[in-house]
CSV table of C-alpha atoms in Angstrom, one decimal:
chain,number,residue,atom,x,y,z
A,898,UNK,CA,0.0,0.0,0.0
A,899,UNK,CA,2.9,2.4,0.8
A,900,UNK,CA,4.6,1.7,-2.5
A,901,UNK,CA,1.3,2.3,-4.4
A,902,UNK,CA,1.0,5.6,-2.5
A,903,UNK,CA,4.4,6.8,-3.5
A,904,UNK,CA,3.8,5.6,-7.1
A,905,UNK,CA,0.5,7.6,-7.1
A,906,UNK,CA,2.4,10.7,-5.8
A,907,UNK,CA,4.9,10.4,-8.7
A,908,UNK,CA,2.2,9.8,-11.2
A,909,UNK,CA,0.4,13.0,-10.1
A,910,UNK,CA,3.5,14.9,-10.6
A,911,UNK,CA,4.0,13.5,-14.1
A,912,UNK,CA,0.5,14.5,-15.0
A,913,UNK,CA,1.3,18.1,-13.9
A,914,UNK,CA,4.6,18.0,-15.9
A,915,UNK,CA,2.7,16.6,-19.0
A,916,UNK,CA,0.1,19.3,-18.6
A,917,UNK,CA,2.7,22.0,-19.0
A,918,UNK,CA,4.4,20.3,-21.9
A,919,UNK,CA,1.4,19.2,-23.9
A,920,UNK,CA,-1.5,21.6,-23.2
A,921,UNK,CA,-1.6,25.3,-24.1
A,922,UNK,CA,-5.0,26.6,-23.3
A,923,UNK,CA,-5.3,28.0,-19.6
A,924,UNK,CA,-8.5,26.3,-18.8
A,925,UNK,CA,-7.2,22.8,-19.9
A,926,UNK,CA,-4.0,23.4,-18.0
A,927,UNK,CA,-5.9,24.3,-14.9
A,928,UNK,CA,-8.2,21.3,-15.1
A,929,UNK,CA,-5.3,18.8,-15.7
A,930,UNK,CA,-3.1,20.5,-13.1
A,931,UNK,CA,-5.8,20.1,-10.5
A,932,UNK,CA,-6.4,16.5,-11.6
A,933,UNK,CA,-2.6,15.8,-11.1
A,934,UNK,CA,-2.8,17.3,-7.6
A,935,UNK,CA,-5.9,15.2,-6.9
A,936,UNK,CA,-3.9,12.1,-7.8
A,937,UNK,CA,-1.2,13.2,-5.5
A,938,UNK,CA,-3.6,13.7,-2.6
A,939,UNK,CA,-4.9,10.2,-3.2
A,940,UNK,CA,-1.3,8.9,-3.1
A,941,UNK,CA,-0.6,10.9,0.1
A,942,UNK,CA,-3.8,9.4,1.7
A,943,UNK,CA,-2.5,5.9,0.9
A,944,UNK,CA,0.9,6.5,2.3
A,945,UNK,CA,-0.6,8.0,5.5
A,946,UNK,CA,-3.0,5.0,5.7
A,947,UNK,CA,-0.1,2.5,5.3
A,948,UNK,CA,1.8,4.2,8.1
A,949,UNK,CA,-1.3,4.2,10.3
A,950,UNK,CA,-1.6,0.5,9.8
A,951,UNK,CA,2.0,0.0,10.5
A,952,UNK,CA,1.8,2.0,13.8
A,953,UNK,CA,-1.3,0.0,14.9
A,954,UNK,CA,0.7,-3.3,14.2
A,955,UNK,CA,3.6,-1.9,16.4
A,956,UNK,CA,1.2,-1.5,19.3
B,1302,UNK,CA,19.6,36.1,-9.9
B,1303,UNK,CA,19.2,39.8,-10.0
B,1304,UNK,CA,19.8,41.4,-13.3
B,1305,UNK,CA,20.5,44.6,-11.6
B,1306,UNK,CA,24.1,45.6,-11.4
B,1307,UNK,CA,25.2,45.2,-7.9
B,1308,UNK,CA,26.9,48.4,-6.5
B,1309,UNK,CA,29.5,47.9,-3.8
B,1310,UNK,CA,27.2,49.3,-1.2
B,1311,UNK,CA,24.4,46.9,-2.2
B,1312,UNK,CA,26.8,44.0,-2.1
B,1313,UNK,CA,28.1,45.1,1.4
B,1314,UNK,CA,24.5,45.4,2.7
B,1315,UNK,CA,23.6,42.0,1.3
B,1316,UNK,CA,26.7,40.4,2.8
B,1317,UNK,CA,25.7,41.9,6.2
B,1318,UNK,CA,22.3,40.5,5.9
B,1319,UNK,CA,23.6,37.0,5.0
B,1320,UNK,CA,25.9,37.1,8.1
B,1321,UNK,CA,22.8,37.3,10.2
B,1322,UNK,CA,21.1,34.3,8.8
B,1323,UNK,CA,22.9,31.8,11.1
B,1324,UNK,CA,20.8,33.3,13.9
B,1325,UNK,CA,17.8,31.5,12.4
B,1326,UNK,CA,19.8,28.2,12.8
B,1327,UNK,CA,20.7,29.1,16.4
B,1328,UNK,CA,17.1,29.8,17.0
B,1329,UNK,CA,16.0,26.5,15.5
B,1330,UNK,CA,18.6,24.7,17.5
B,1331,UNK,CA,17.3,26.1,20.8
B,1332,UNK,CA,13.7,25.3,19.9
B,1333,UNK,CA,14.6,21.7,19.0
B,1334,UNK,CA,16.5,21.3,22.2
B,1335,UNK,CA,13.9,23.0,24.5
B,1336,UNK,CA,11.0,20.9,23.0
B,1337,UNK,CA,12.9,17.6,23.6
B,1338,UNK,CA,13.6,15.9,26.8
B,1339,UNK,CA,16.2,16.9,29.3
B,1340,UNK,CA,18.0,13.6,28.9
B,1341,UNK,CA,18.6,14.3,25.2
B,1342,UNK,CA,19.4,18.0,25.4
B,1343,UNK,CA,23.2,17.7,24.8
B,1344,UNK,CA,22.5,15.3,22.1
B,1345,UNK,CA,20.1,17.8,20.3
B,1346,UNK,CA,22.7,20.5,20.5
B,1347,UNK,CA,25.6,18.2,19.2
B,1348,UNK,CA,23.4,16.8,16.5
B,1349,UNK,CA,22.6,20.3,15.4
B,1350,UNK,CA,26.3,21.3,15.1
B,1351,UNK,CA,26.9,18.0,13.4
B,1352,UNK,CA,24.2,18.4,10.7
B,1353,UNK,CA,25.1,22.0,10.0
B,1354,UNK,CA,28.8,21.0,9.6
B,1355,UNK,CA,28.0,18.0,7.3
B,1356,UNK,CA,25.6,20.1,5.3
B,1357,UNK,CA,28.1,22.8,4.7
B,1358,UNK,CA,30.9,20.4,3.7
B,1359,UNK,CA,28.7,18.2,1.4
B,1360,UNK,CA,27.1,21.3,-0.2
B,1361,UNK,CA,30.5,23.0,-1.0
B,1362,UNK,CA,32.0,19.7,-2.2
B,1363,UNK,CA,29.2,18.5,-4.2
B,1364,UNK,CA,25.7,20.1,-3.8
B,1365,UNK,CA,26.5,23.5,-5.3
B,1366,UNK,CA,27.6,21.7,-8.5
B,1367,UNK,CA,24.0,20.4,-8.9
B,1368,UNK,CA,22.3,23.6,-7.7
B,1369,UNK,CA,24.3,26.4,-9.3
B,1370,UNK,CA,23.1,30.0,-9.8
B,1371,UNK,CA,20.8,31.4,-12.6
B,1372,UNK,CA,22.6,32.3,-15.7
B,1373,UNK,CA,25.5,29.8,-15.2
B,1374,UNK,CA,26.1,26.5,-16.9
B,1375,UNK,CA,23.2,24.0,-16.6
B,1376,UNK,CA,21.8,20.9,-18.3
B,1377,UNK,CA,18.8,21.7,-20.5
B,1378,UNK,CA,16.5,19.4,-22.3
B,1379,UNK,CA,13.7,20.2,-24.7
B,1380,UNK,CA,10.2,19.2,-23.8
B,1381,UNK,CA,7.2,20.3,-25.7
B,1382,UNK,CA,9.3,22.6,-27.7
B,1383,UNK,CA,10.5,24.5,-24.6
B,1384,UNK,CA,13.8,24.3,-22.7
B,1385,UNK,CA,13.6,22.6,-19.3
B,1386,UNK,CA,16.5,23.4,-17.1
B,1387,UNK,CA,16.9,20.5,-14.8
B,1388,UNK,CA,20.3,20.6,-13.1
B,1389,UNK,CA,23.4,22.8,-12.9
B,1390,UNK,CA,26.7,21.7,-14.3
B,1391,UNK,CA,29.2,23.6,-12.0
B,1392,UNK,CA,32.6,22.2,-11.2
B,1393,UNK,CA,32.9,20.4,-7.8
B,1394,UNK,CA,34.2,22.3,-4.7
B,1395,UNK,CA,33.2,25.8,-5.9
B,1396,UNK,CA,36.0,25.8,-8.3
B,1397,UNK,CA,34.1,28.0,-10.9
B,1398,UNK,CA,33.1,30.7,-8.4
B,1399,UNK,CA,34.9,34.0,-8.2
B,1400,UNK,CA,34.8,35.4,-4.7
B,1401,UNK,CA,34.7,39.1,-5.7
B,1402,UNK,CA,31.6,40.3,-4.0
B,1403,UNK,CA,29.5,39.5,-7.0
B,1404,UNK,CA,25.9,38.2,-6.5
B,1405,UNK,CA,27.1,34.7,-7.4
B,1406,UNK,CA,29.6,34.6,-4.5
B,1407,UNK,CA,27.0,36.1,-2.1
B,1408,UNK,CA,24.5,33.5,-3.3
B,1409,UNK,CA,27.0,30.6,-2.6
B,1410,UNK,CA,27.3,32.0,1.0
B,1411,UNK,CA,23.6,32.3,1.5
B,1412,UNK,CA,23.0,28.8,0.1
B,1413,UNK,CA,25.6,27.2,2.6
B,1414,UNK,CA,23.6,28.8,5.5
B,1415,UNK,CA,20.3,27.8,3.9
B,1416,UNK,CA,21.2,24.1,3.5
B,1417,UNK,CA,22.1,24.1,7.1
B,1418,UNK,CA,18.8,25.4,8.1
B,1419,UNK,CA,17.0,22.8,6.0
B,1420,UNK,CA,19.1,20.1,7.7
B,1421,UNK,CA,18.1,21.3,11.2
B,1422,UNK,CA,14.3,20.9,10.5
B,1423,UNK,CA,14.2,17.0,10.6
B,1424,UNK,CA,16.2,16.9,13.9
B,1425,UNK,CA,13.0,18.2,15.6
B,1426,UNK,CA,10.9,15.4,14.3
B,1427,UNK,CA,13.4,12.8,15.2
B,1428,UNK,CA,14.1,14.1,18.7
B,1429,UNK,CA,14.9,11.7,21.6
B,1430,UNK,CA,15.4,8.7,19.3
B,1431,UNK,CA,17.3,9.6,16.0
B,1432,UNK,CA,20.9,8.4,16.2
B,1433,UNK,CA,23.6,11.0,15.8
B,1434,UNK,CA,25.4,9.1,13.0
B,1435,UNK,CA,22.1,8.5,11.2
B,1436,UNK,CA,21.2,12.2,11.3
B,1437,UNK,CA,24.5,13.1,9.8
B,1438,UNK,CA,24.3,10.5,7.2
B,1439,UNK,CA,20.7,11.6,6.3
B,1440,UNK,CA,22.0,15.2,6.1
B,1441,UNK,CA,24.5,13.9,3.4
B,1442,UNK,CA,21.5,12.9,1.3
B,1443,UNK,CA,19.7,16.1,1.9
B,1444,UNK,CA,22.5,18.5,1.2
B,1445,UNK,CA,24.0,16.4,-1.6
B,1446,UNK,CA,20.8,15.4,-3.5
B,1447,UNK,CA,17.4,16.7,-2.4
B,1448,UNK,CA,18.1,20.3,-1.5
B,1449,UNK,CA,20.4,21.2,-4.4
B,1450,UNK,CA,18.1,19.5,-7.0
B,1451,UNK,CA,14.9,21.3,-5.9
B,1452,UNK,CA,17.0,24.5,-5.1
B,1453,UNK,CA,18.2,24.6,-8.6
B,1454,UNK,CA,14.6,24.5,-10.0
B,1455,UNK,CA,13.6,27.5,-7.7
B,1456,UNK,CA,16.7,29.6,-7.1
B,1457,UNK,CA,19.2,28.4,-9.7
B,1458,UNK,CA,17.2,29.5,-12.8
B,1459,UNK,CA,15.6,26.0,-13.2
B,1460,UNK,CA,12.4,25.0,-14.9
B,1461,UNK,CA,10.1,26.1,-12.0
B,1462,UNK,CA,11.6,29.6,-12.0
B,1463,UNK,CA,11.2,29.8,-15.7
B,1464,UNK,CA,7.6,28.8,-15.9
B,1465,UNK,CA,6.7,32.5,-16.6
B,1466,UNK,CA,9.2,32.9,-19.4
B,1467,UNK,CA,8.5,29.5,-21.1
B,1468,UNK,CA,4.8,28.9,-20.3
B,1469,UNK,CA,3.4,32.3,-19.6
B,1470,UNK,CA,2.6,31.5,-16.0
B,1471,UNK,CA,3.0,35.1,-14.7
B,1472,UNK,CA,6.4,35.4,-12.8
B,1473,UNK,CA,7.0,31.6,-12.7
B,1474,UNK,CA,7.3,29.9,-9.3
B,1475,UNK,CA,8.1,32.6,-6.8
B,1476,UNK,CA,9.8,32.0,-3.5
B,1477,UNK,CA,12.0,34.9,-2.3
B,1478,UNK,CA,13.1,33.5,1.1
B,1479,UNK,CA,13.1,29.7,0.7
B,1480,UNK,CA,9.7,28.6,1.9
B,1481,UNK,CA,9.9,25.8,-0.6
B,1482,UNK,CA,13.6,24.8,-1.0
B,1483,UNK,CA,14.4,25.3,2.8
B,1484,UNK,CA,11.3,25.0,4.8
B,1485,UNK,CA,9.0,22.6,2.9
B,1486,UNK,CA,12.0,20.4,1.8
B,1487,UNK,CA,13.1,20.3,5.4
B,1488,UNK,CA,9.6,19.6,6.6
B,1489,UNK,CA,8.9,16.8,4.2
B,1490,UNK,CA,12.3,15.3,5.2
B,1491,UNK,CA,11.2,15.6,8.8
B,1492,UNK,CA,7.9,13.7,7.9
B,1493,UNK,CA,9.9,10.9,6.3
B,1494,UNK,CA,12.1,10.6,9.4
B,1495,UNK,CA,9.1,10.6,11.7
B,1496,UNK,CA,7.6,7.8,9.7
B,1497,UNK,CA,10.8,5.8,9.5
B,1498,UNK,CA,11.9,6.0,13.2
B,1499,UNK,CA,8.4,5.7,14.6
B,1500,UNK,CA,7.0,7.3,17.7
B,1501,UNK,CA,8.9,7.6,21.1
B,1502,UNK,CA,8.2,4.8,23.6
B,1503,UNK,CA,5.3,5.7,25.7
B,1504,UNK,CA,3.9,8.3,23.3
B,1505,UNK,CA,0.9,6.2,22.3
B,1506,UNK,CA,-1.1,3.9,24.5
B,1507,UNK,CA,-2.4,0.5,23.4
B,1508,UNK,CA,-5.6,2.1,22.2
B,1509,UNK,CA,-3.7,4.7,20.1
B,1510,UNK,CA,-4.3,7.7,22.4
B,1511,UNK,CA,-1.3,10.1,22.5
B,1512,UNK,CA,0.3,11.0,25.8
B,1513,UNK,CA,1.7,14.5,26.4
B,1514,UNK,CA,5.4,14.6,26.6
B,1515,UNK,CA,6.2,18.3,27.3
B,1516,UNK,CA,9.4,19.9,26.3
B,1517,UNK,CA,12.0,20.3,29.1
B,1518,UNK,CA,12.8,24.0,28.6
B,1519,UNK,CA,10.3,26.5,27.4
B,1520,UNK,CA,12.7,29.4,28.0
B,1521,UNK,CA,15.1,27.9,25.4
B,1522,UNK,CA,12.1,27.6,23.0
B,1523,UNK,CA,11.0,31.2,23.4
B,1524,UNK,CA,14.4,32.7,23.3
B,1525,UNK,CA,15.0,30.6,20.1
B,1526,UNK,CA,11.9,32.2,18.6
B,1527,UNK,CA,13.5,35.7,19.2
B,1528,UNK,CA,16.8,34.7,17.6
B,1529,UNK,CA,15.0,33.1,14.7
B,1530,UNK,CA,13.0,36.3,14.1
B,1531,UNK,CA,16.2,38.3,13.5
B,1532,UNK,CA,17.6,35.5,11.3
B,1533,UNK,CA,14.4,35.2,9.3
B,1534,UNK,CA,14.4,38.9,8.5
B,1535,UNK,CA,17.9,38.6,7.2
B,1536,UNK,CA,17.1,35.4,5.2
B,1537,UNK,CA,13.9,36.9,3.6
B,1538,UNK,CA,15.7,40.2,2.8
B,1539,UNK,CA,18.9,38.5,1.3
B,1540,UNK,CA,16.9,35.9,-0.5
B,1541,UNK,CA,14.5,38.4,-2.1
B,1542,UNK,CA,17.4,40.6,-3.2
B,1543,UNK,CA,19.5,37.8,-4.6
B,1544,UNK,CA,16.9,35.4,-6.0
B,1545,UNK,CA,13.7,37.5,-6.8
B,1546,UNK,CA,15.2,40.6,-8.2
B,1547,UNK,CA,13.9,42.8,-5.3
B,1548,UNK,CA,15.6,46.2,-4.9
B,1549,UNK,CA,17.8,46.4,-1.7
B,1550,UNK,CA,15.7,49.4,-0.6
B,1551,UNK,CA,12.7,47.1,0.0
B,1552,UNK,CA,14.5,45.3,2.9
B,1553,UNK,CA,12.6,47.6,5.4
B,1554,UNK,CA,9.2,46.3,3.9
B,1555,UNK,CA,10.5,42.7,4.1
B,1556,UNK,CA,11.5,43.2,7.8
B,1557,UNK,CA,8.2,44.9,8.7
B,1558,UNK,CA,6.2,42.1,6.9
B,1559,UNK,CA,8.2,39.3,8.5
B,1560,UNK,CA,7.6,40.8,11.9
B,1561,UNK,CA,3.9,41.1,11.2
B,1562,UNK,CA,3.6,37.5,10.0
B,1563,UNK,CA,5.2,36.1,13.1
B,1564,UNK,CA,3.3,38.4,15.5
B,1565,UNK,CA,-0.1,37.6,14.1
B,1566,UNK,CA,0.6,33.9,13.8
B,1567,UNK,CA,1.8,33.7,17.5
B,1568,UNK,CA,-1.1,35.7,18.7
B,1569,UNK,CA,-3.6,33.5,16.8
B,1570,UNK,CA,-2.0,30.4,18.3
B,1571,UNK,CA,-2.2,31.9,21.8
B,1572,UNK,CA,-5.9,32.9,21.3
B,1573,UNK,CA,-6.7,29.4,20.0
B,1574,UNK,CA,-5.0,27.6,22.8
B,1575,UNK,CA,-6.5,30.0,25.3
B,1576,UNK,CA,-9.9,29.3,24.0
B,1577,UNK,CA,-9.4,25.5,24.0
B,1578,UNK,CA,-7.4,24.9,27.2
B,1579,UNK,CA,-8.3,28.0,29.3
B,1580,UNK,CA,-4.7,29.4,29.1
B,1581,UNK,CA,-2.4,30.2,26.2
B,1582,UNK,CA,0.0,27.4,25.6
B,1583,UNK,CA,3.6,28.7,25.6
B,1584,UNK,CA,5.1,26.0,23.3
B,1585,UNK,CA,2.2,26.0,20.9
B,1586,UNK,CA,2.4,29.9,20.7
B,1587,UNK,CA,6.1,29.5,19.9
B,1588,UNK,CA,5.2,27.0,17.2
B,1589,UNK,CA,2.7,29.7,15.9
B,1590,UNK,CA,5.5,32.3,15.9
B,1591,UNK,CA,7.7,30.0,13.9
B,1592,UNK,CA,4.9,29.1,11.5
B,1593,UNK,CA,4.5,32.8,10.9
B,1594,UNK,CA,8.1,33.2,10.0
B,1595,UNK,CA,8.0,30.2,7.7
B,1596,UNK,CA,4.9,31.4,6.0
B,1597,UNK,CA,6.6,34.9,5.5
B,1598,UNK,CA,9.5,33.4,3.5
B,1599,UNK,CA,7.8,33.2,0.1
B,1600,UNK,CA,5.6,36.4,0.1
B,1601,UNK,CA,7.3,38.8,2.5
B,1602,UNK,CA,8.8,40.9,-0.3
B,1603,UNK,CA,5.7,41.0,-2.4
B,1604,UNK,CA,2.7,41.7,-0.1
B,1605,UNK,CA,1.3,44.8,1.8
B,1606,UNK,CA,1.7,44.9,5.6
B,1607,UNK,CA,-2.1,44.3,6.1
B,1608,UNK,CA,-2.0,41.2,4.0
B,1609,UNK,CA,1.0,40.0,6.1
B,1610,UNK,CA,-1.2,40.1,9.2
B,1611,UNK,CA,-4.0,38.0,7.5
B,1612,UNK,CA,-1.5,35.4,6.0
B,1613,UNK,CA,0.3,35.1,9.4
B,1614,UNK,CA,-3.0,34.7,11.3
B,1615,UNK,CA,-4.1,31.9,9.0
B,1616,UNK,CA,-0.6,30.3,9.2
B,1617,UNK,CA,-0.9,30.3,13.0
B,1618,UNK,CA,-4.3,28.7,12.9
B,1619,UNK,CA,-3.6,25.9,10.5
B,1620,UNK,CA,-0.4,25.1,12.2
B,1621,UNK,CA,-2.1,24.5,15.5
B,1622,UNK,CA,-4.7,22.3,13.8
B,1623,UNK,CA,-2.0,20.4,11.9
B,1624,UNK,CA,0.0,19.7,15.0
B,1625,UNK,CA,-3.1,18.1,16.6
B,1626,UNK,CA,-4.0,16.2,13.4
B,1627,UNK,CA,-0.5,14.8,13.0
B,1628,UNK,CA,-0.3,13.8,16.7
B,1629,UNK,CA,-3.8,12.5,17.4
B,1630,UNK,CA,-5.2,11.3,14.1
B,1631,UNK,CA,-2.2,10.3,12.0
B,1632,UNK,CA,0.0,8.8,14.8
B,1633,UNK,CA,3.0,10.9,13.8
B,1634,UNK,CA,5.2,11.7,16.8
B,1635,UNK,CA,6.8,15.0,15.9
B,1636,UNK,CA,8.0,16.5,19.3
B,1637,UNK,CA,8.8,19.9,17.9
B,1638,UNK,CA,5.9,20.2,15.5
B,1639,UNK,CA,8.4,20.6,12.6
B,1640,UNK,CA,6.2,19.0,10.1
B,1641,UNK,CA,3.3,21.3,10.7
B,1642,UNK,CA,5.5,24.4,11.2
B,1643,UNK,CA,7.8,24.0,8.2
B,1644,UNK,CA,5.9,21.8,5.7
B,1645,UNK,CA,2.3,22.9,6.2
B,1646,UNK,CA,2.9,26.6,6.9
B,1647,UNK,CA,5.5,26.6,4.1
B,1648,UNK,CA,3.0,25.4,1.6
B,1649,UNK,CA,0.4,27.9,2.9
B,1650,UNK,CA,3.1,30.7,2.3
B,1651,UNK,CA,3.6,29.5,-1.2
B,1652,UNK,CA,-0.1,29.6,-1.9
B,1653,UNK,CA,-0.4,33.1,-0.3
B,1654,UNK,CA,2.0,34.5,-3.0
B,1655,UNK,CA,-0.7,33.7,-5.6
B,1656,UNK,CA,-3.5,35.1,-3.4
B,1657,UNK,CA,-2.0,38.3,-2.0
B,1658,UNK,CA,1.1,39.2,-3.9
B,1659,UNK,CA,1.3,42.5,-5.7
B,1660,UNK,CA,4.2,42.5,-8.2
B,1661,UNK,CA,3.3,46.0,-9.5
B,1662,UNK,CA,2.6,45.0,-13.0
B,1663,UNK,CA,-0.4,43.9,-15.1
B,1664,UNK,CA,0.4,40.2,-15.5
B,1665,UNK,CA,-2.4,39.3,-13.1
B,1666,UNK,CA,-2.4,36.5,-10.6
B,1667,UNK,CA,-4.2,33.7,-12.5
B,1668,UNK,CA,-1.0,32.5,-14.0
B,1669,UNK,CA,0.7,32.9,-10.7
B,1670,UNK,CA,-1.8,30.4,-9.1
B,1671,UNK,CA,-0.8,27.8,-11.7
B,1672,UNK,CA,2.9,28.4,-11.2
B,1673,UNK,CA,2.6,28.1,-7.4
B,1674,UNK,CA,0.5,25.0,-7.7
B,1675,UNK,CA,3.0,23.4,-10.0
B,1676,UNK,CA,5.7,24.1,-7.4
B,1677,UNK,CA,3.6,22.6,-4.6
B,1678,UNK,CA,2.8,19.6,-6.8
B,1679,UNK,CA,6.5,19.1,-7.3
B,1680,UNK,CA,7.2,19.2,-3.6
B,1681,UNK,CA,4.6,16.6,-2.8
B,1682,UNK,CA,4.9,14.5,-5.9
B,1683,UNK,CA,8.7,14.5,-6.4
B,1684,UNK,CA,10.5,15.7,-3.2
B,1685,UNK,CA,8.5,13.6,-0.7
B,1686,UNK,CA,9.0,10.3,-2.6
B,1687,UNK,CA,12.6,11.2,-3.2
B,1688,UNK,CA,13.5,12.1,0.4
B,1689,UNK,CA,11.5,9.1,1.8
B,1690,UNK,CA,13.2,6.6,-0.5
B,1691,UNK,CA,16.6,8.0,0.2
B,1692,UNK,CA,16.1,7.7,4.0
B,1693,UNK,CA,14.4,4.4,3.7
B,1694,UNK,CA,17.4,3.0,1.8
B,1695,UNK,CA,19.7,4.5,4.4
B,1696,UNK,CA,17.7,2.9,7.2
B,1697,UNK,CA,18.1,-0.6,5.5
B,1698,UNK,CA,21.8,-0.3,5.9
B,1699,UNK,CA,22.3,1.9,8.9
B,1700,UNK,CA,19.2,1.8,11.3
B,1701,UNK,CA,18.2,5.4,12.2
B,1702,UNK,CA,16.4,4.7,15.4
B,1703,UNK,CA,18.3,4.2,18.7
B,1704,UNK,CA,17.8,0.8,20.4
B,1705,UNK,CA,15.4,0.3,23.3
B,1706,UNK,CA,18.1,0.6,26.0
B,1707,UNK,CA,19.4,3.9,24.5
B,1708,UNK,CA,15.9,5.4,24.5
B,1709,UNK,CA,15.4,4.3,28.1
B,1710,UNK,CA,18.7,5.8,29.2
B,1711,UNK,CA,18.3,8.9,27.1
B,1712,UNK,CA,20.4,10.0,24.0
B,1713,UNK,CA,22.8,12.0,26.1
B,1714,UNK,CA,24.1,9.1,28.2
B,1715,UNK,CA,23.7,6.5,25.4
B,1716,UNK,CA,25.5,8.3,22.6
B,1717,UNK,CA,27.6,11.0,24.4
B,1718,UNK,CA,28.4,9.4,27.7
B,1719,UNK,CA,27.3,12.4,29.8
B,1720,UNK,CA,24.1,14.3,30.4
B,1721,UNK,CA,23.5,18.0,29.6
B,1722,UNK,CA,22.6,18.8,33.2
B,1723,UNK,CA,24.8,16.8,35.6
B,1724,UNK,CA,24.1,19.2,38.4
B,1725,UNK,CA,20.3,18.3,38.3
B,1726,UNK,CA,21.1,14.8,39.6
B,1727,UNK,CA,20.0,14.6,43.2
B,1728,UNK,CA,22.5,12.6,45.3
B,1729,UNK,CA,21.2,11.0,48.5
B,1730,UNK,CA,24.3,12.0,50.5
B,1731,UNK,CA,23.3,15.7,50.0
B,1732,UNK,CA,20.6,15.2,52.6
B,1733,UNK,CA,22.7,13.6,55.2
B,1734,UNK,CA,23.5,15.9,58.2
B,1735,UNK,CA,27.2,16.4,58.6
């Protein structure tokens, strides 16, 4: 789960980079940039969840 | 890098400002020490000296060759028909730098202090359980890879700084005082360390409830805040002059704004803790003060004083909430609140540039929003996985957490062989009547 979360973080960043390189209209850039950040948020949530499970297991 | 010709008086003024920046490091060191336990106080101070030293040596030997300065040799690739400046190509050990009072030489000096500041931040999150050798080894990775790479993109004329020129996003990613490359990079590294070393023994009960482990010296913490204030004024002013093309004459505005950021954030934190606990909490108010300073780093040179009060107040509020969220809901044991103060508040400061900055031209702030969001997305999507994976790899070969016996003894006795406060030990024979 942790690895998947970090991969999602990277994937979100790559969406942001691709948006800059491939799209030129401001509205399309905004939408895809926000989509990239949303993917990153999902990844962050997964990483946080993985560490919560780990800390519960430690207890 | 400023395109303005640097007069001798401007260079001297900038040099004096840079010489005050280590006070920010002194302040952070005192705060980290004061918020930790008394049995790890000497260890916290020695670790601070250690990571500052390691960061300076690694940065001079290797880091600067990756970070560089805007307008100097760099590796550029073409993507979507536009140049993407990824990494500098300076010689090792500062061999290509002329120390003649030029902006380049001043930038190198400021960067050496800045990387030391970034290295101090994770110490707070790993307090009372992060081994001395491991913290120095982790600093090698921070000062040699993470910091210079992201620093080049922001302060070295890299692709984030050029978003305005290449993609029409207003002024590109703006960060005059290092909110991103110092504070958020340090804060995300602190998060990685807190995850990797786990919570202190006794911090969480079996049902997951956090126990309060108060800092051992609030006077250290509050004096550290005052030292950091002066250091931050210098850092924000020198950074804005060297990296954001701000006229040296605006340093007074930067100093006023930095003060207002810290003041409103600390007062907000005090009011929130007063309303929740019945009395203002000293250490959380200090965290609020530091959060205001961190939030000031990106926008201090570009906002009006009234906006500084608003941004600072929000920084103080979100930092107090973030500290509680990390401790209670996310089970992250961060004794000094470094993740909330440096990462969360730093990100808010970067967003505040898009919300409140007035660059005095007609480019508008819509493109600035996108540029700041790209920078924040890079911090979360690239820097966090990078710093976590580097420290995770280090942890596989060189365990970062002290063993159980060391944690019970305290880091001072276990790693240094002597405590910070030997006079505090009560000897039974002192009570025998002679």
